[in-house]
mmCIF file of C-alpha atoms in Angstrom:
data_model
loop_
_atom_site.group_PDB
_atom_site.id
_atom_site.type_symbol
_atom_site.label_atom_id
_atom_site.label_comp_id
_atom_site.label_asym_id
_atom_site.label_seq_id
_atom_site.Cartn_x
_atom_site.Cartn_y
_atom_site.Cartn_z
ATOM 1 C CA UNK A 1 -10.045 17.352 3.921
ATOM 2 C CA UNK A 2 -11.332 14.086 3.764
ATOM 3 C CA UNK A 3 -11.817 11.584 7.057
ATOM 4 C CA UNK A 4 -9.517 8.986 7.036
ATOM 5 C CA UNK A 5 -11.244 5.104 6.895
ATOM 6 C CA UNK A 6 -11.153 3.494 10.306
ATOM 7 C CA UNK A 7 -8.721 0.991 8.899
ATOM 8 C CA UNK A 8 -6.029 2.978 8.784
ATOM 9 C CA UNK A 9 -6.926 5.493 11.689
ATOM 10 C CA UNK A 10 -4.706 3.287 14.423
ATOM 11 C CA UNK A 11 -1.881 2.724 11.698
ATOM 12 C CA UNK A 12 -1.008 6.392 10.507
ATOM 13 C CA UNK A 13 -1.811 7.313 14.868
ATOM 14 C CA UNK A 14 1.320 4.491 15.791
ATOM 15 C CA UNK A 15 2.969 5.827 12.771
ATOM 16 C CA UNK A 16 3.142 9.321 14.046
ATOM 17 C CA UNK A 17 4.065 8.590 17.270
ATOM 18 C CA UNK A 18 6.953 6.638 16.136
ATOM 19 C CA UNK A 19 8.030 9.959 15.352
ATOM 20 C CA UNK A 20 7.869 11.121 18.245
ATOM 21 C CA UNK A 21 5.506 11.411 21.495
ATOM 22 C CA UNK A 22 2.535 13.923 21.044
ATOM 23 C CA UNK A 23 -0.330 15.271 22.812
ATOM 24 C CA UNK A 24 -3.967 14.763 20.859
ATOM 25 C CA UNK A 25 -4.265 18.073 19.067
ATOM 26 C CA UNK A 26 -1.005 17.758 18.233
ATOM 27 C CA UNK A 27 -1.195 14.610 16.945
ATOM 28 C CA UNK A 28 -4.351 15.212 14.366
ATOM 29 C CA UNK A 29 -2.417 18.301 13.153
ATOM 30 C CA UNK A 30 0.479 16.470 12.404
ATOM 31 C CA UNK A 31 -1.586 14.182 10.534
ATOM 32 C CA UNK A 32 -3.156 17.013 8.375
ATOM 33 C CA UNK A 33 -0.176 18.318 7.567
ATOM 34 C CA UNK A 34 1.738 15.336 6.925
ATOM 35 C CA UNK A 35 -1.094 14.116 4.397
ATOM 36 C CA UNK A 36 -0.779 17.421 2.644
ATOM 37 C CA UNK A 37 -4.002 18.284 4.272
ATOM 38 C CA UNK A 38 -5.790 14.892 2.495
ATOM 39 C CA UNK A 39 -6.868 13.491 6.425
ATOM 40 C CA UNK A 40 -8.237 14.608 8.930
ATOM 41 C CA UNK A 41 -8.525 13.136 12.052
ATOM 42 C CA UNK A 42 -11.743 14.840 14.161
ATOM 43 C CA UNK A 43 -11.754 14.760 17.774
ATOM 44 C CA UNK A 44 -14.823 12.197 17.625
ATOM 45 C CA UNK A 45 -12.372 9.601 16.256
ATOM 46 C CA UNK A 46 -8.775 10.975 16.999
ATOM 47 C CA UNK A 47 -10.078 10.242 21.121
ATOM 48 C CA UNK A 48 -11.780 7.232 20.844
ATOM 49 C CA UNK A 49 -8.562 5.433 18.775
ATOM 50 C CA UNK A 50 -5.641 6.922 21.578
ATOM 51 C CA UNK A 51 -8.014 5.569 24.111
ATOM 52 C CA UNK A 52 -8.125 1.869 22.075
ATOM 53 C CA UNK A 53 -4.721 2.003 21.490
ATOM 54 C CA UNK A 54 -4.315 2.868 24.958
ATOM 55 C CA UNK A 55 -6.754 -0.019 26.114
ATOM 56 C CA UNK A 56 -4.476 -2.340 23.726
ATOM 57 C CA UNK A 57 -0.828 -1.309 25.693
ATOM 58 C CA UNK A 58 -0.096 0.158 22.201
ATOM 59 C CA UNK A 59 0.379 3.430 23.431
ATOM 60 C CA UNK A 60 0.492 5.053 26.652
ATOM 61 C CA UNK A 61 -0.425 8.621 27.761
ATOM 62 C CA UNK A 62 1.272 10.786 30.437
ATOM 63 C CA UNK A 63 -0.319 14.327 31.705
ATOM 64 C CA UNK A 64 2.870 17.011 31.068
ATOM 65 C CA UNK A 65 2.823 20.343 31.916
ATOM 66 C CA UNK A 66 1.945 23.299 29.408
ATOM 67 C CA UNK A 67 4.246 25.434 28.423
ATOM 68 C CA UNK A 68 3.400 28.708 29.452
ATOM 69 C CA UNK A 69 1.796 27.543 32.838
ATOM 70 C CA UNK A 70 -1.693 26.340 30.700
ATOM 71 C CA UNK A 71 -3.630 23.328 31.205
ATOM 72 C CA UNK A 72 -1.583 19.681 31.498
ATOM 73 C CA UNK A 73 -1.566 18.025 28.402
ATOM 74 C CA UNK A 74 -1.699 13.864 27.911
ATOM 75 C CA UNK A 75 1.178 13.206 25.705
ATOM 76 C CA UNK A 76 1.033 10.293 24.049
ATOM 77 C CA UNK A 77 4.122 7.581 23.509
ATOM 78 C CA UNK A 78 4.864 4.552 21.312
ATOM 79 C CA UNK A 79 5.109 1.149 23.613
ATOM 80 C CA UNK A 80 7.667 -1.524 22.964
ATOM 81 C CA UNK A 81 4.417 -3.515 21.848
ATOM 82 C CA UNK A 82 3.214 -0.729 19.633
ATOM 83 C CA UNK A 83 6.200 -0.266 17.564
ATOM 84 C CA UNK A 84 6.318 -4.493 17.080
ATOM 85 C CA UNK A 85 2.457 -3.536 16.165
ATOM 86 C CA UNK A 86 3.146 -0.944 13.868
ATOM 87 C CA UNK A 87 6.213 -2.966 11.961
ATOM 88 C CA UNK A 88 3.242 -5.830 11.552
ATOM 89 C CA UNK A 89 0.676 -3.428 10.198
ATOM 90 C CA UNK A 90 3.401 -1.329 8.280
ATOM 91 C CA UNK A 91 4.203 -4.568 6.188
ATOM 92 C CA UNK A 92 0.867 -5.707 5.705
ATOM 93 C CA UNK A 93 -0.315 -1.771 4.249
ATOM 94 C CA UNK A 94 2.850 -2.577 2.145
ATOM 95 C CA UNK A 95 1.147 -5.972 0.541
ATOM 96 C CA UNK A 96 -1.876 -4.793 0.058
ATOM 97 C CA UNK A 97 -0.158 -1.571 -1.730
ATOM 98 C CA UNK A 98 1.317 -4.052 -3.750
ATOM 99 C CA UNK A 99 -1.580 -6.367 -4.880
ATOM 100 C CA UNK A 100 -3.773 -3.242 -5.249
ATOM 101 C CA UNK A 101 -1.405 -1.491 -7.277
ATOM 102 C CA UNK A 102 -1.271 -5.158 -9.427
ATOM 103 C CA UNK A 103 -4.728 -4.647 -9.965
ATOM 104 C CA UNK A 104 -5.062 -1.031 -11.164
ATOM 105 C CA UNK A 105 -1.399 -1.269 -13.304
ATOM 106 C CA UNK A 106 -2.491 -4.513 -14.880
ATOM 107 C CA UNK A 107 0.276 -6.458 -13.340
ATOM 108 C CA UNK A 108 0.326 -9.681 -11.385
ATOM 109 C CA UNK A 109 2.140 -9.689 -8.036
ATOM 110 C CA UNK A 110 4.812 -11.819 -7.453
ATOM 111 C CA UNK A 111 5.334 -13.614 -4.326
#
């Protein structure tokens, strides 16, 4: 697995929870599995982006009860300001895809 470059940590994090909400272990073995096993997320970056996103109103977290009578779990959730967040950052990934891909394919972008 390769870690995934701190640019696009918070994007594919506000992407997932989009999805749906999700506690942290969940959430990094969503991403694994979603990226065909390409990113992983360790907990010495999956924590320290929830709590940024957090810190930014992106996200919020909410302690839930285990299943099973375990441990509470934080379960994380998409804010109204988070999913305008992610719709920015979601078109901007889609530009630079675009002039990137220009630049490797030999092809101008067109505005």
């Amino acid at each position: 697995m390769t870690p995934l470059k701190s640019g696009t940590v918070d994007l594919v994090i506000l992407s997932a929870l989009h999805e749906q909400p999700r506690y942290g272990l969940e959430l990094a073995d969503h991403i694994g599995t979603r990226s065909g096993g390409l990113f992983e997320l360790s907990e010495g970056s999956l924590y320290p982006a929830l709590l940024r996103l957090s810190k930014a109103g992106l996200i919020e977290g909410e302690w839930q009860p285990t299943p099973g009578g375990g441990s509470p779990r934080k379960v994380y959730r998409l804010t109204d300001s988070g999913g305008q967040e992610l719709a920015r950052r979601r078109a901007e990934w889609e530009r630079l895809q675009v002039a990137v891909n220009a630049l490797l394919l030999r092809r101008g972008v067109r505005a």
